PDB file of C-alpha atoms in Angstrom:
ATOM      1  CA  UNK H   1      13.928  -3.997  -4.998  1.00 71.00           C
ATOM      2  CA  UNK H   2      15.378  -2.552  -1.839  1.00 83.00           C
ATOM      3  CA  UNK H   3      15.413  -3.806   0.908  1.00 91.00           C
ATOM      4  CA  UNK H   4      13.055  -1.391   3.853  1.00 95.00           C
ATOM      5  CA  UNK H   5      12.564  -1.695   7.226  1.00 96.00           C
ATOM      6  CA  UNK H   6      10.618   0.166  10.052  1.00 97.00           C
ATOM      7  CA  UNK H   7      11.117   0.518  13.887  1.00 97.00           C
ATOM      8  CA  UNK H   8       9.838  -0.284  15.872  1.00 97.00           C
ATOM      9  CA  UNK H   9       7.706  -3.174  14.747  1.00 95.00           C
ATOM     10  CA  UNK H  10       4.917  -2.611  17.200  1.00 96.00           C
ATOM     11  CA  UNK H  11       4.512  -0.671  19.887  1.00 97.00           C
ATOM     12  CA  UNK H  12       1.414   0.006  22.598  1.00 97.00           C
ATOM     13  CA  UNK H  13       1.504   3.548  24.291  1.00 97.00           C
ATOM     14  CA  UNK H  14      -0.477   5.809  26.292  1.00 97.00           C
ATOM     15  CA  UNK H  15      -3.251   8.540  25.427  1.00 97.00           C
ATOM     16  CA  UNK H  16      -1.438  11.958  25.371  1.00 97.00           C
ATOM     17  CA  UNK H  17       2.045  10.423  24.414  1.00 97.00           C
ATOM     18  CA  UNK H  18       4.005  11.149  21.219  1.00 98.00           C
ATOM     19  CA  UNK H  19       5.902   8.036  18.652  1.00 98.00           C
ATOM     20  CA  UNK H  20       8.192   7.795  16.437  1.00 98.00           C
ATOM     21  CA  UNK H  21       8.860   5.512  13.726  1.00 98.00           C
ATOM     22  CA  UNK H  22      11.785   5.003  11.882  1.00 98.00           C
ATOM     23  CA  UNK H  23      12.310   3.783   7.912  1.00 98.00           C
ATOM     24  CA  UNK H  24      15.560   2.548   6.617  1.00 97.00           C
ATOM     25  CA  UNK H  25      16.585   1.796   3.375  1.00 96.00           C
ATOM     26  CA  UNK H  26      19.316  -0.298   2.431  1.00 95.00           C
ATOM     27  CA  UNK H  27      19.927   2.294  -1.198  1.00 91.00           C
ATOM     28  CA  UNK H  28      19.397   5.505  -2.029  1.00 90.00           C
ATOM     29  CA  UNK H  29      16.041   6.404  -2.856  1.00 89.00           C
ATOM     30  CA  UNK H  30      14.037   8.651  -5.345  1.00 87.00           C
ATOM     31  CA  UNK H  31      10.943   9.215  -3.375  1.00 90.00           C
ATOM     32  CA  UNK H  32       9.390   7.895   0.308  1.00 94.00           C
ATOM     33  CA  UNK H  33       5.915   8.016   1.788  1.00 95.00           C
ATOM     34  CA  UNK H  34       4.089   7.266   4.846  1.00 97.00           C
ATOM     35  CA  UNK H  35       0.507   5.982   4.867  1.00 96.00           C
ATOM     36  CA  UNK H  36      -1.770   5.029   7.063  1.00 96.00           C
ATOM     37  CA  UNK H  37      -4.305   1.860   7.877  1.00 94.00           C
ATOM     38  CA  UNK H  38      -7.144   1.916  10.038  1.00 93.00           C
ATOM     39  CA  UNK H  39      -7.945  -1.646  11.730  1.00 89.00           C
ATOM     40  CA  UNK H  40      -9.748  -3.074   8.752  1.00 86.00           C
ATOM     41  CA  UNK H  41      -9.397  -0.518   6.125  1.00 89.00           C
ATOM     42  CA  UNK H  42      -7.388   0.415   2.986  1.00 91.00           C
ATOM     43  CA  UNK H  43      -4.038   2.363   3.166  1.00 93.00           C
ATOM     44  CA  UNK H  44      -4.555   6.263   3.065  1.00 93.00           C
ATOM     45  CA  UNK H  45      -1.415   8.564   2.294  1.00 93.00           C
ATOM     46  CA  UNK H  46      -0.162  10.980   4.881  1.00 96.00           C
ATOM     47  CA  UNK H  47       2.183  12.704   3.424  1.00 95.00           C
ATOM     48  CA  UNK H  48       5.319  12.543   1.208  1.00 93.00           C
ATOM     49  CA  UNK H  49       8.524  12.734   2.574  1.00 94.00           C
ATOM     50  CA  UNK H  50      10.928  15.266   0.933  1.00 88.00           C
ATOM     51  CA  UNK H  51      14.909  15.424   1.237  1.00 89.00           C
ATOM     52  CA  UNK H  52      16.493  18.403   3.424  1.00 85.00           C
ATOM     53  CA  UNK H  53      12.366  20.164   3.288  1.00 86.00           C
ATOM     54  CA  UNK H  54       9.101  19.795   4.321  1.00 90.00           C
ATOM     55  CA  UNK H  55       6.866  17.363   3.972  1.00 93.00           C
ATOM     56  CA  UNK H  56       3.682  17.497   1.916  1.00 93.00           C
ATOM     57  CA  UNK H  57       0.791  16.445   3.840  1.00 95.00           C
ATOM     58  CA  UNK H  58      -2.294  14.735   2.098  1.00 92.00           C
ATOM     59  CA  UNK H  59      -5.726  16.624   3.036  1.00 91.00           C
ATOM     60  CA  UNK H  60      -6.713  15.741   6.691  1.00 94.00           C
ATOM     61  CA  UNK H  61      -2.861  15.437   7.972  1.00 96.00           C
ATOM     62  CA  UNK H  62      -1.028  18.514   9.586  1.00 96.00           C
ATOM     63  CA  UNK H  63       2.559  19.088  10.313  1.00 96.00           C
ATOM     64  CA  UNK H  64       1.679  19.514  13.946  1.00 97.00           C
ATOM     65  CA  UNK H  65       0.075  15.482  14.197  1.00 97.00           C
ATOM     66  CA  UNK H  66       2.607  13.761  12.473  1.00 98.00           C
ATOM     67  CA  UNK H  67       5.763  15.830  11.489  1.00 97.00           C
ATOM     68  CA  UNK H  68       7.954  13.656   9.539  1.00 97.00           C
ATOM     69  CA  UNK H  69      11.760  14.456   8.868  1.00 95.00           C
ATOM     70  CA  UNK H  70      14.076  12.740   6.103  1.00 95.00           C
ATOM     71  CA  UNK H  71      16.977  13.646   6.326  1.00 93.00           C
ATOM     72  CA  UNK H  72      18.959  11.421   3.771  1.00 92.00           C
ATOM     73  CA  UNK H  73      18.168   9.787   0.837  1.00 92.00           C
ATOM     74  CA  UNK H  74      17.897   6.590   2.573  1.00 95.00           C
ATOM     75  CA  UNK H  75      15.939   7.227   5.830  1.00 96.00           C
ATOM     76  CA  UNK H  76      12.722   8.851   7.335  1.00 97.00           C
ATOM     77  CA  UNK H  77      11.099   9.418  10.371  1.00 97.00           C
ATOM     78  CA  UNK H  78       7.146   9.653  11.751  1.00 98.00           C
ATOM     79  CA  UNK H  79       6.127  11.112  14.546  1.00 98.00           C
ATOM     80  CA  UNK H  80       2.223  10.242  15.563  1.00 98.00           C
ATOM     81  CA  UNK H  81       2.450  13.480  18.732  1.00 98.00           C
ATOM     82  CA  UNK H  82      -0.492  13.566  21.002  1.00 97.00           C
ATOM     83  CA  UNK H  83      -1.747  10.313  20.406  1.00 97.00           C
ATOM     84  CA  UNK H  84      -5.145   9.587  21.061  1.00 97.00           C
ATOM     85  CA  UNK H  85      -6.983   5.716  20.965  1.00 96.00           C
ATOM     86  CA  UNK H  86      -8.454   6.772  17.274  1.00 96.00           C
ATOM     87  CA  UNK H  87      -4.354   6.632  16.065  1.00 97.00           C
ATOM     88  CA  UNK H  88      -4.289   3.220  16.542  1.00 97.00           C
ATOM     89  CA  UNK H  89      -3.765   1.496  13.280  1.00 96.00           C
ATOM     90  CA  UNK H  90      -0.818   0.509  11.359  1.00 95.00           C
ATOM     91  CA  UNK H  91       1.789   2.997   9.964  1.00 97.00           C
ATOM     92  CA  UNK H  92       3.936   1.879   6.262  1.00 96.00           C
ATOM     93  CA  UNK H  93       6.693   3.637   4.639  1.00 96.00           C
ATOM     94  CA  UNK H  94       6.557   3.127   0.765  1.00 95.00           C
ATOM     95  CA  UNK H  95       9.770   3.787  -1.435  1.00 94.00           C
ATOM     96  CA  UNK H  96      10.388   4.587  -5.132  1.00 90.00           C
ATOM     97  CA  UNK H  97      13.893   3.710  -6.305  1.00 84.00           C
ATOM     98  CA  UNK H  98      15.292   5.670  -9.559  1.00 76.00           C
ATOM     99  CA  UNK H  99      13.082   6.399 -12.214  1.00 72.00           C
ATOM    100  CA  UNK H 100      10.374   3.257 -11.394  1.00 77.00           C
ATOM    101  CA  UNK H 101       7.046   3.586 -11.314  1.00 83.00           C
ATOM    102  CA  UNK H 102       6.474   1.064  -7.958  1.00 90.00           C
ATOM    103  CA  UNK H 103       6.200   1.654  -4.476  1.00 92.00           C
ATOM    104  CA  UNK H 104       7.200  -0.654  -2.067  1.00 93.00           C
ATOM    105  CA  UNK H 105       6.140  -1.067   1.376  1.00 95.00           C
ATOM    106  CA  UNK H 106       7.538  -2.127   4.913  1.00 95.00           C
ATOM    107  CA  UNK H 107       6.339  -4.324   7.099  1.00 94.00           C
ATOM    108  CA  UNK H 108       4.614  -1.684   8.768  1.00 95.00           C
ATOM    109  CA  UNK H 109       4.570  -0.456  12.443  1.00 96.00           C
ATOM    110  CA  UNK H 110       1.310  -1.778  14.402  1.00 95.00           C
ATOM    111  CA  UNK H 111       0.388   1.224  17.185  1.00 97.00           C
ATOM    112  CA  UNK H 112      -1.976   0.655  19.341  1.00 97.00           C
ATOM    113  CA  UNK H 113      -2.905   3.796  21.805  1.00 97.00           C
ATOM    114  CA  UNK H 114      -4.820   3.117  25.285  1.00 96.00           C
TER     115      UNK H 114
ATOM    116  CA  UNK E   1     -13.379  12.184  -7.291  1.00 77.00           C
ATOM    117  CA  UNK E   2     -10.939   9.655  -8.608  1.00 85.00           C
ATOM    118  CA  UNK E   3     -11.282   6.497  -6.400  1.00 90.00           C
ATOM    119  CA  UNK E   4     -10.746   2.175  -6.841  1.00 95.00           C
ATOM    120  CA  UNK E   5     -13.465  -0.012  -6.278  1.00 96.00           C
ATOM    121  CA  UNK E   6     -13.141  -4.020  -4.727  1.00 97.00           C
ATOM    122  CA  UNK E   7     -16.656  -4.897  -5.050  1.00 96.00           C
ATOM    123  CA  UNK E   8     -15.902  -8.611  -3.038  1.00 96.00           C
ATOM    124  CA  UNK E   9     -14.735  -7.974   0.566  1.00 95.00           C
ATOM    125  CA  UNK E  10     -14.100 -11.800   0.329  1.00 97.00           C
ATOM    126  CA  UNK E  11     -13.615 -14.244  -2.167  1.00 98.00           C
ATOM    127  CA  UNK E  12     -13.483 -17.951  -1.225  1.00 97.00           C
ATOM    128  CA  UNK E  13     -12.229 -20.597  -3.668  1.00 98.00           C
ATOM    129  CA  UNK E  14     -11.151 -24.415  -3.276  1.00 98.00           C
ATOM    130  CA  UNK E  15      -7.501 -25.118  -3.860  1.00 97.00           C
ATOM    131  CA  UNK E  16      -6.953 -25.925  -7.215  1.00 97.00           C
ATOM    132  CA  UNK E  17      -9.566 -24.143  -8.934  1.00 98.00           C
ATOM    133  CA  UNK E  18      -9.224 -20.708 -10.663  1.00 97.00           C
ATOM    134  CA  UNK E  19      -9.548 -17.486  -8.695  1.00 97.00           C
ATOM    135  CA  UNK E  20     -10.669 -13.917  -9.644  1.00 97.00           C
ATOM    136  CA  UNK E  21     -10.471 -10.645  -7.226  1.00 98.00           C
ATOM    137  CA  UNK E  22     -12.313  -7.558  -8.758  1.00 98.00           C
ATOM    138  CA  UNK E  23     -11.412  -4.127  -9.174  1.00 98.00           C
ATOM    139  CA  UNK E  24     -12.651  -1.029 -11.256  1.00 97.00           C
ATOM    140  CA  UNK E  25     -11.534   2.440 -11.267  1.00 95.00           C
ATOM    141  CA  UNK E  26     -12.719   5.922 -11.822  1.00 93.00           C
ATOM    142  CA  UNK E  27      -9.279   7.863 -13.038  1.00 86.00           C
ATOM    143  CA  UNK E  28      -9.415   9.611 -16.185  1.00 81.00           C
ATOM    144  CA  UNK E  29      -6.769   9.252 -18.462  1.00 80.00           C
ATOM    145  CA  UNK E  30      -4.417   6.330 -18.693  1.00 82.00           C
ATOM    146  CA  UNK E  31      -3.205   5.653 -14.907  1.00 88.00           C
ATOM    147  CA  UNK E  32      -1.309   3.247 -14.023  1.00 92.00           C
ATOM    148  CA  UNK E  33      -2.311   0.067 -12.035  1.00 95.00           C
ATOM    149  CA  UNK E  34      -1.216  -2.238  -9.045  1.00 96.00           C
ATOM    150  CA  UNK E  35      -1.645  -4.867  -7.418  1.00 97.00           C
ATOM    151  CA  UNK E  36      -0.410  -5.526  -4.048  1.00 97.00           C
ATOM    152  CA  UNK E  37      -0.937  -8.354  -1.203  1.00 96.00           C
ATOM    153  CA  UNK E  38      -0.678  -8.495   2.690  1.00 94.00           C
ATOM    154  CA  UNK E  39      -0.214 -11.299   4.525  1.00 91.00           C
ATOM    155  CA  UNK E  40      -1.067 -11.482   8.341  1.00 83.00           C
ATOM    156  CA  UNK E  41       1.307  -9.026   9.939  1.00 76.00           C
ATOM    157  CA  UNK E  42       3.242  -8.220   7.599  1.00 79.00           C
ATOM    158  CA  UNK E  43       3.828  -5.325   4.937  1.00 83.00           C
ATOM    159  CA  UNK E  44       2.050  -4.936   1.758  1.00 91.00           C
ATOM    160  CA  UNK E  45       3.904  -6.807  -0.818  1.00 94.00           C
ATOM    161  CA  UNK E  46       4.311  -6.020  -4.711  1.00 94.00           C
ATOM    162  CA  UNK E  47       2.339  -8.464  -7.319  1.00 96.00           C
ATOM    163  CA  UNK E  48       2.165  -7.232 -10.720  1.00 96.00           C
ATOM    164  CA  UNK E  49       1.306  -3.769 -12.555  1.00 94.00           C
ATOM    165  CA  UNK E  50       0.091  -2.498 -15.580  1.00 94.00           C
ATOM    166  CA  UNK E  51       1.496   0.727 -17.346  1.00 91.00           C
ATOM    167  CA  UNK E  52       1.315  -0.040 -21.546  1.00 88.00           C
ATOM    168  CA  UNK E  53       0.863  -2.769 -23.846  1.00 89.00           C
ATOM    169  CA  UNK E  54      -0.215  -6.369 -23.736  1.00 91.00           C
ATOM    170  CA  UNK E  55      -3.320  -6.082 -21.508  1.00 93.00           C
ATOM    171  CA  UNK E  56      -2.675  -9.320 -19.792  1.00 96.00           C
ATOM    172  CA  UNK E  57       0.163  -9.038 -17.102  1.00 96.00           C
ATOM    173  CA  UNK E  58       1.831 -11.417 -15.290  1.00 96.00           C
ATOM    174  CA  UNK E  59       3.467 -10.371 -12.024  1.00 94.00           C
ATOM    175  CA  UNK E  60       4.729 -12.668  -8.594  1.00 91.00           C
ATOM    176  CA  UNK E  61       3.942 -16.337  -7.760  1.00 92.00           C
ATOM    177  CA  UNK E  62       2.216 -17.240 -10.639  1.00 95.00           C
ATOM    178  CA  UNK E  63      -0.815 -14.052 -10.176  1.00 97.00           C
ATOM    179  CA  UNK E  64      -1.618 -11.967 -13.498  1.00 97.00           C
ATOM    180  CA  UNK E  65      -4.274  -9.737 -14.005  1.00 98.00           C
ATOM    181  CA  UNK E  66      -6.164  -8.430 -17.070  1.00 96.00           C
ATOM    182  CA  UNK E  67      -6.458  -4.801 -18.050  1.00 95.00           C
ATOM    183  CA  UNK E  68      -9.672  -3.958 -19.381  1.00 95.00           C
ATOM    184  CA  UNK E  69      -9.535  -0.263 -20.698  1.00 92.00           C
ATOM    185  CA  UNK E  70     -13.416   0.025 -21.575  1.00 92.00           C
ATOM    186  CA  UNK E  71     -14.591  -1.260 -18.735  1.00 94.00           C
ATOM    187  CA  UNK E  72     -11.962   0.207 -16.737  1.00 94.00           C
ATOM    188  CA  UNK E  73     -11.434  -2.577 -14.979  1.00 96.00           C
ATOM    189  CA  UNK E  74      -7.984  -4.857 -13.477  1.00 97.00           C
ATOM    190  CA  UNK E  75      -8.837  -7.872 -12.434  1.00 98.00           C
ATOM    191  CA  UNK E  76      -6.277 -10.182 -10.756  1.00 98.00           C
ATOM    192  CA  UNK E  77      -6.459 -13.897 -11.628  1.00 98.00           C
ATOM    193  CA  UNK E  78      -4.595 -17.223 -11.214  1.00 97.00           C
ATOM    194  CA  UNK E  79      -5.203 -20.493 -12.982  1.00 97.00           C
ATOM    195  CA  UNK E  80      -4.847 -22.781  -9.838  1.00 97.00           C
ATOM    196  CA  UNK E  81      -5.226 -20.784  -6.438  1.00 97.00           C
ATOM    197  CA  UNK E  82      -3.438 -22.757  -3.064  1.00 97.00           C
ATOM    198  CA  UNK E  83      -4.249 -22.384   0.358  1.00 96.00           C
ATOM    199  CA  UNK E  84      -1.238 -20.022   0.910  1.00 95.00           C
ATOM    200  CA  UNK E  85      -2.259 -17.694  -1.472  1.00 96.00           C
ATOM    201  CA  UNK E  86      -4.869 -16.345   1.706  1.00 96.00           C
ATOM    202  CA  UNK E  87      -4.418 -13.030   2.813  1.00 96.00           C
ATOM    203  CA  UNK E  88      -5.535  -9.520   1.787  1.00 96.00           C
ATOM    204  CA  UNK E  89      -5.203  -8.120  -1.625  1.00 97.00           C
ATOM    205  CA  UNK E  90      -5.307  -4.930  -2.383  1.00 97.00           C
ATOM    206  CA  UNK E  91      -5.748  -2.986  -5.960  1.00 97.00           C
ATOM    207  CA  UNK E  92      -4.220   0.346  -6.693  1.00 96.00           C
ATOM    208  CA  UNK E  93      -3.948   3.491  -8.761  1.00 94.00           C
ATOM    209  CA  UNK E  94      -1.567   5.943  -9.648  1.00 90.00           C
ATOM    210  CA  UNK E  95      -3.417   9.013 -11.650  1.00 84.00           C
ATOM    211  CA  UNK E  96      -1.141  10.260 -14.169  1.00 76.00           C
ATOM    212  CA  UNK E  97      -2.038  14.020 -12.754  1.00 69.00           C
ATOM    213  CA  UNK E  98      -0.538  14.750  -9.866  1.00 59.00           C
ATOM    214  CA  UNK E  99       2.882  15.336 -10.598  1.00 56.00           C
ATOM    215  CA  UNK E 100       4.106  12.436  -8.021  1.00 62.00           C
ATOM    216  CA  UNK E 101       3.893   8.828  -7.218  1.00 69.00           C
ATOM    217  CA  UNK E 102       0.256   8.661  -5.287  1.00 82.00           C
ATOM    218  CA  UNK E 103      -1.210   5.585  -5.170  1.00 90.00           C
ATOM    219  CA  UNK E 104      -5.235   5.140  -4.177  1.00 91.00           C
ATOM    220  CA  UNK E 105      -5.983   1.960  -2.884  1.00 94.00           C
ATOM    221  CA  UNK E 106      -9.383  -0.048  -2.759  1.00 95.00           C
ATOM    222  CA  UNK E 107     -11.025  -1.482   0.118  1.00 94.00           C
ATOM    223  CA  UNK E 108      -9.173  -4.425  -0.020  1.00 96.00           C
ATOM    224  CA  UNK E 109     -10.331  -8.057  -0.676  1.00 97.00           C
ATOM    225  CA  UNK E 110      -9.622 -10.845   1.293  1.00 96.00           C
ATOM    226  CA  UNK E 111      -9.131 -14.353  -0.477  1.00 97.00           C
ATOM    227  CA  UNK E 112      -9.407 -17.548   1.526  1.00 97.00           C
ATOM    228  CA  UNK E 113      -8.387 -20.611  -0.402  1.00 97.00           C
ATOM    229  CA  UNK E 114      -9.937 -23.999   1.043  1.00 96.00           C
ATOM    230  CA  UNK E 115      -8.258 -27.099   1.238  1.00 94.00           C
TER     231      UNK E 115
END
């Protein structure tokens, strides 16, 4: 499987500020995603991330609260703008290589907003 | 709605002894089905899935989980569970509708394993 990581790994910041976290790939990818999760809850998709367009946003995210760029077929950014004490929870990238059926995860970026 | 269901936030079991986290799901058709587990900060890591045939699957560090299409059910099992098989596990669902890869998750369970 390949081989994903995230930047940063953790990071505390202040109400009103904006973050952005980074997902690298070490191989071209098919499809990437970011999800959410809560302290103490289950994963919830965001969004997927599309090459050179948009992203498409799960119900409940907007462009304007986390606009998310991939540029390549190998990286992808998140931005969490405006954050508030409520973003605070951890934020995975997922990856689907070729024609597979399984996501995989990195090791997540832990946000915690004062 | 379609949704995944760990009815156990916690199961505890004594090292050595057999183990058994829960899940059911409410996805019509044929979907397929994941398991995945987090350790303490750290990603969420791939175990085993389930897409056609034999309905017993065996996936990473001995786990394997039994498909159960009347029930609707995916339970994830191991024959002999050890203490550093703790952490969070987490079952998942990808609805054949959809037209992408979109996985829903369960609540999660969390296993402890005793010495």
């Amino acid at each position: 499987s390949a081989v994903i990581s995230q930047k940063p790994s953790r990071d505390i910041c202040q109400r009103g500020t904006s973050l952005t976290i980074q997902c690298q790939v070490d191989s071209q990818v098919t499809m990437m995603f970011w999800y959410r999760q809560q302290p103490g809850q289950s994963l919830t998709l965001i969004a997927t991330a599309n090459q050179g367009s948009e992203a498409t946003y799960e119900s409940g995210f907007v462009i304007d609260k986390f606009p998310i760029s991939r540029p390549n077929l190998t990286f992808s950014t998140l931005t969490v703008s405006n954050m508030s004490p409520e973003d605070s929870s951890i934020y995975l990238c997922s990856v689907v290589t070729g024609g597979a059926d399984t996501q995989y995860f990195g090791p997540g970026t832990r946000l915690t907003v004062l | 709605a379609q949704s995944v269901a760990q009815p156990e936030d916690q199961v505890n079991v004594a090292e050595g002894n057999p183990l058994t986290v829960k899940c059911t799901y409410s996805v019509s058709g044929n979907p397929y089905l994941f398991w995945y587990v987090q350790y303490p900060n750290r990603g969420l890591q791939f175990l085993l899935k389930y897409i056609t045939g034999d309905n017993l699957v065996k996936g990473s560090y001995g786990f394997e989980a039994e498909f159960n299409k009347s029930q609707t059910s995916f339970h994830l099992k191991k024959p002999s569970a050890l203490v550093s098989d703790s952490a969070l596990y987490f079952c998942a669902v990808r609805p054949l509708s959809g037209g992408y890869n979109k996985l829903i998750f369960g609540a999660g369970t969390r296993l402890a394993v005793h010495p």
